[in-house]
Short mmCIF file of C-alpha atoms in Angstrom, two decimals:
data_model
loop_
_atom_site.label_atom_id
_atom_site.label_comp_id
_atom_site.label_asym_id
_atom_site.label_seq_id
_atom_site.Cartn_x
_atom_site.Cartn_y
_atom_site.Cartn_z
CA UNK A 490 -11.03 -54.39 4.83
CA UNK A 491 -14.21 -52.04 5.93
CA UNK A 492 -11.23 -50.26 8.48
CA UNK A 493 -8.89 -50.08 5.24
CA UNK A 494 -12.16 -48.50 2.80
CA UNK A 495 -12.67 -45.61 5.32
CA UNK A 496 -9.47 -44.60 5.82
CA UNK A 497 -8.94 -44.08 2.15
CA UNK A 498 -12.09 -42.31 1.99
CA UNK A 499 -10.80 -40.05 5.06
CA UNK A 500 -7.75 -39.41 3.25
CA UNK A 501 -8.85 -38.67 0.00
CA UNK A 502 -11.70 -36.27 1.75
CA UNK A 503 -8.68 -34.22 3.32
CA UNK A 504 -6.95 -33.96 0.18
CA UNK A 505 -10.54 -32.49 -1.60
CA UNK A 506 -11.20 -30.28 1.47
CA UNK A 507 -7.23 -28.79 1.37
CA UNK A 508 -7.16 -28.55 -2.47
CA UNK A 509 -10.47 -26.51 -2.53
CA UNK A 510 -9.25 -24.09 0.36
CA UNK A 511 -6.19 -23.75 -1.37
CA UNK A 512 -7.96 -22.92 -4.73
CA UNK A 513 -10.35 -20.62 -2.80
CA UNK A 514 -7.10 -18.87 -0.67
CA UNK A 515 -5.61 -18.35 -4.99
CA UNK A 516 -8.50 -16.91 -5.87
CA UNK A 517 -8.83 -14.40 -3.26
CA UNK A 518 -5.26 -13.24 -2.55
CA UNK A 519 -5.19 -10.90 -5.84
CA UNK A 520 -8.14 -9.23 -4.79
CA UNK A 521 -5.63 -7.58 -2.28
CA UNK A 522 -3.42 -6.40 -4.97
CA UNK A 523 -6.23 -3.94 -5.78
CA UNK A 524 -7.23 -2.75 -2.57
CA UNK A 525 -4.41 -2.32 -1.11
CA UNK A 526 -2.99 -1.06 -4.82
CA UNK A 527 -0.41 2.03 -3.92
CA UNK A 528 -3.13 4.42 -5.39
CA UNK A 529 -5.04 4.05 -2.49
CA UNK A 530 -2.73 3.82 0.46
CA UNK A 531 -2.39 8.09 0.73
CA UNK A 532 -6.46 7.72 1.49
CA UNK A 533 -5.89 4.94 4.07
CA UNK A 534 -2.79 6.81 5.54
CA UNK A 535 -4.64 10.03 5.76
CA UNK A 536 -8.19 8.44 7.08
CA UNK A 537 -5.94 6.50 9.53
CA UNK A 538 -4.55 10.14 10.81
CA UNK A 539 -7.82 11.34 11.18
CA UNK A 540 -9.66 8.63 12.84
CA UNK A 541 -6.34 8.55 15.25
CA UNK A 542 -6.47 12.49 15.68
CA UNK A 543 -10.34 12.53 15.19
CA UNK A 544 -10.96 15.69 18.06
CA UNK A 545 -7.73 18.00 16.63
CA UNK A 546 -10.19 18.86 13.74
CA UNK A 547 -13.60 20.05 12.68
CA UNK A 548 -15.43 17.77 10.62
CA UNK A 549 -15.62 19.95 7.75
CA UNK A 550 -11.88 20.47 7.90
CA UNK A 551 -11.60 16.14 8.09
CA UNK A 552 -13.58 16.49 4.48
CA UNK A 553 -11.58 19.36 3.81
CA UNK A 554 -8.71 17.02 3.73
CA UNK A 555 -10.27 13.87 2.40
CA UNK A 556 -11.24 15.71 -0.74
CA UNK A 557 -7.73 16.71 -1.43
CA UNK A 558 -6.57 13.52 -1.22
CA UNK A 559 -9.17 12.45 -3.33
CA UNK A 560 -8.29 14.43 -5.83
CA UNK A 561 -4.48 14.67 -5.76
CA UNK A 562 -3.48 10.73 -5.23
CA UNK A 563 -6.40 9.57 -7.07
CA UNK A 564 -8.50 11.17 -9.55
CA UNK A 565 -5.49 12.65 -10.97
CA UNK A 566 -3.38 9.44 -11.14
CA UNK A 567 -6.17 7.55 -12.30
CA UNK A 568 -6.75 9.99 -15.10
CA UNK A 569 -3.54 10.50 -16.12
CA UNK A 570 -3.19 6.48 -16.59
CA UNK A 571 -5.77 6.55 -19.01
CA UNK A 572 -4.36 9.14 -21.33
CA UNK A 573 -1.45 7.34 -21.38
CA UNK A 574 -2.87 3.53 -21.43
CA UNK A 575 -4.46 4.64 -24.44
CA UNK A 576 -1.54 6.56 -25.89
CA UNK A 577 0.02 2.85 -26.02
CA UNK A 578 2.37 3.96 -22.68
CA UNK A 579 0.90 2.09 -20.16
CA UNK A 580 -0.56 -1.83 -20.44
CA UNK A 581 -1.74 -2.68 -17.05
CA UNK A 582 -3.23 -0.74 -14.11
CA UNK A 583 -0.38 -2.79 -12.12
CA UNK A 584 2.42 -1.55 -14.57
CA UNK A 585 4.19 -4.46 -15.15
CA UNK A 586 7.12 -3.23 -17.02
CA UNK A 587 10.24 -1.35 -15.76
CA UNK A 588 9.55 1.59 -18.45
CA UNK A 589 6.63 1.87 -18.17
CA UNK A 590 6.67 3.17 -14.65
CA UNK A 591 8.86 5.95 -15.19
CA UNK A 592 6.37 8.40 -15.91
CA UNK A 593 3.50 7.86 -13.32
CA UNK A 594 6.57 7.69 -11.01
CA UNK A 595 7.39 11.59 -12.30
CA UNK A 596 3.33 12.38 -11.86
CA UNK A 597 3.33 10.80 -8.51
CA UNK A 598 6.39 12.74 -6.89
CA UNK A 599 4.76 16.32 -8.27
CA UNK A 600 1.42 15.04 -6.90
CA UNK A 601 3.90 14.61 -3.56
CA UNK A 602 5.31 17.84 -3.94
CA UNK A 603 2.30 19.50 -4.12
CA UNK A 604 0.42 18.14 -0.76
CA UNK A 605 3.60 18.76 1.40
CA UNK A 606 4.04 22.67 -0.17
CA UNK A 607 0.44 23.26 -0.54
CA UNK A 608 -2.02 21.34 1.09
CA UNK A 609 -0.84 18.79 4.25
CA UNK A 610 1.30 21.21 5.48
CA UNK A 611 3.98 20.94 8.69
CA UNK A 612 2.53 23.40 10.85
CA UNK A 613 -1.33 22.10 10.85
CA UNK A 614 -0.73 18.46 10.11
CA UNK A 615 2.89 17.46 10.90
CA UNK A 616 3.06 13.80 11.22
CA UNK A 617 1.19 13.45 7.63
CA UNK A 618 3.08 15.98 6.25
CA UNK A 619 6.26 13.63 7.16
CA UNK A 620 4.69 10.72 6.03
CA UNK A 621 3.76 12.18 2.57
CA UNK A 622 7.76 13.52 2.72
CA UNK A 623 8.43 9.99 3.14
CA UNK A 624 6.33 8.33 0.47
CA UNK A 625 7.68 11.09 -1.61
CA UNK A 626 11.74 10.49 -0.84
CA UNK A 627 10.53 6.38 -1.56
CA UNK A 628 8.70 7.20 -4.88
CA UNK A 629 12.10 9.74 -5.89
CA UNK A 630 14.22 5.82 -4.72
CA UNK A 631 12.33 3.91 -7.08
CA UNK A 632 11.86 6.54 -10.00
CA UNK A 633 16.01 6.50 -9.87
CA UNK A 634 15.92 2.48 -9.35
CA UNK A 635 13.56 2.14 -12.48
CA UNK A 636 16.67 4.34 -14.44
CA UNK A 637 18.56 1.31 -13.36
CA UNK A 638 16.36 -1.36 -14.97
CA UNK A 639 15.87 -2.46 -11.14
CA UNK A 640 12.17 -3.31 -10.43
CA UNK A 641 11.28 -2.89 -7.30
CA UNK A 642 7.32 -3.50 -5.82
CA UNK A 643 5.28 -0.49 -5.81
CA UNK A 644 2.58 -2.26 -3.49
CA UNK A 645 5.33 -2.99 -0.89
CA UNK A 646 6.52 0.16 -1.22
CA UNK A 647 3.35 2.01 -0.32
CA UNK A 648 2.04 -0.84 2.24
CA UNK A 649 5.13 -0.80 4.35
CA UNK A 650 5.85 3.12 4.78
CA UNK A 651 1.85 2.82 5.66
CA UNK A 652 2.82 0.03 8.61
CA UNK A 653 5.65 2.39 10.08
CA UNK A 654 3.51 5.00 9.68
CA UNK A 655 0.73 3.54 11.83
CA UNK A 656 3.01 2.36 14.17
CA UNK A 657 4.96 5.30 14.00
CA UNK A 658 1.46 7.31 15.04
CA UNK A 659 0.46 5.17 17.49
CA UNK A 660 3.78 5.36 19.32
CA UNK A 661 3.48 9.35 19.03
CA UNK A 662 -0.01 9.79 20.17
CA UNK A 663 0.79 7.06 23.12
CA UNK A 664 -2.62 4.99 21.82
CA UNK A 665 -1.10 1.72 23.39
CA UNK A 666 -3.84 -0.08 20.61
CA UNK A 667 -1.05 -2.97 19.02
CA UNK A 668 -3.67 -3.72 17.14
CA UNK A 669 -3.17 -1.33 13.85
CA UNK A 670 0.33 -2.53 13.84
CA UNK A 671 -0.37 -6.51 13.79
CA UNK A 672 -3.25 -5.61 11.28
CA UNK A 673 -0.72 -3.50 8.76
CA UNK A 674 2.04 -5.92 9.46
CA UNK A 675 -0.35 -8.92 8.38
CA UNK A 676 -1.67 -7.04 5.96
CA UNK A 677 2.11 -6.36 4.17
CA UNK A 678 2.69 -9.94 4.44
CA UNK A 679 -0.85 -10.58 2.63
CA UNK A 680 0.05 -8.33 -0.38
CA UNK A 681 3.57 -10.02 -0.59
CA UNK A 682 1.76 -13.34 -1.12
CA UNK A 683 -0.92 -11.31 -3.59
CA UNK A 684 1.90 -10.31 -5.76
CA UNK A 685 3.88 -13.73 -5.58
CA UNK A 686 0.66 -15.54 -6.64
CA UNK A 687 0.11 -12.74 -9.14
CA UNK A 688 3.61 -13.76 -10.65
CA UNK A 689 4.23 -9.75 -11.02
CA UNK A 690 7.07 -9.36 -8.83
CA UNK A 691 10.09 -11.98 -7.82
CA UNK A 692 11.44 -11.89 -3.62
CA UNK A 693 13.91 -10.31 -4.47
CA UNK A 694 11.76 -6.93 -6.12
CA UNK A 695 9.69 -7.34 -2.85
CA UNK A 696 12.31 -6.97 -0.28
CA UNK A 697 13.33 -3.99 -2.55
CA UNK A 698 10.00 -1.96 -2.56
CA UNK A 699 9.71 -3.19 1.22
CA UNK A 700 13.36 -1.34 2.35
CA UNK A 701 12.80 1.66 0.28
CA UNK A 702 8.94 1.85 1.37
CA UNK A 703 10.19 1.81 5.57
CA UNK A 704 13.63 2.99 5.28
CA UNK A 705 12.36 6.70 4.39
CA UNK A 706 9.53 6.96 6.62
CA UNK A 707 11.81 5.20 9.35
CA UNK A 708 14.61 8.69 8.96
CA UNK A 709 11.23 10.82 8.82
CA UNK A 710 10.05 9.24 12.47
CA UNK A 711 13.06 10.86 14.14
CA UNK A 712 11.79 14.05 13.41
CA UNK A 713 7.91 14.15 14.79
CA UNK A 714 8.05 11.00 17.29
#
């Protein structure tokens, strides 16, 4: 009977311990959905570049660069979402609705335009200059894609060009460091489970935003690998 007691008490202590991890794991996965959000990933991608090709350039040129970025994929974008969040166009910093991406999806691919005529250029910075051409060709794939009524996930977008990027980069420069790619990789499949558990996005608009995020960046490769 004493045998029969514990082994209940075992049992139900294992379902406690897995239902509080699994409460705790809920909790935490959407905090991923905002740091890796797809306003960010242009500073990652570019610090990533740096730190990978940190004796190519002065340090003041490295802030040089950092501040453009700063400015260009964020401050700008940010700004912009609050004129029209509170001109009724936008809801949600995560922009939910089909519609309502259409125009930050404009923004973003003159924000792209600009860095890869003006400011990462190809003759000083040619892998992020492709990369940016990239993220640029994906943001033009789901701008036409949202004319469709076909939703496709902006956080797997940016997160997976990012991975073939890095991998991309570390083939290139001949690091030999798999690390960066199992991290990104892990990372992609992190933000896939963010957005599930978010409800925002179905598989299906997952694997979308995940082949037009590496399929671009993947046709850019060819030309600075």
């Amino acid at each position: 009977m004493l045998i029969h007691e514990i082994r209940i008490k075992k049992y139900y202590l294992f379902i406690f311990a897995n239902t509080t991890k699994y409460n705790v794991l809920k909790r935490i996965l959407p905090l991923f959905s905002y740091i890796l959000h797809p306003i960010f990933i242009s500073m990652y991608a570019t610090l990533f570049y740096l730190f990978c090709k940190n004796d190519a350039f002065t340090n003041q040129e490295k802030y040089y660069v950092l501040f453009q970025i700063l400015i260009i994929t964020i401050l700008v974008p940010v700004l912009f979402f609050l004129l029209l969040r509170s001109t009724g166009h936008v809801k949600s910093v995560m922009v939910h609705e089909t519609s309502q991406r259409r125009i930050p999806l404009v923004l973003q691919c003159f924000l792209y335009i600009l860095l890869v005529k003006r400011s990462i250029v190809i003759a000083r910075y040619p892998e992020l200059h492709f990369f940016f051409l990239g993220a640029l060709f994906s943001t033009i794939l789901a701008l036409v894609l949202s004319m469709f009524k076909v939703k496709a996930s902006l956080h797997m977008m940016a997160i997976s060009g990012f991975t073939i990027f890095a991998i991309g980069l570390n083939m290139h420069l001949q690091m030999q460091n798999p690390y960066w790619a199992a991290f990104l990789i892990l990372m992609t499949g992190v933000v896939a489970s963010s957005r599930l558990e978010m409800e925002a996005h179905s598989p299906n608009e997952l694997l979308i935003g995940t082949c037009i995020g590496i399929v671009p960046q993947l046709l850019f490769l060819y030309l600075w690998l």
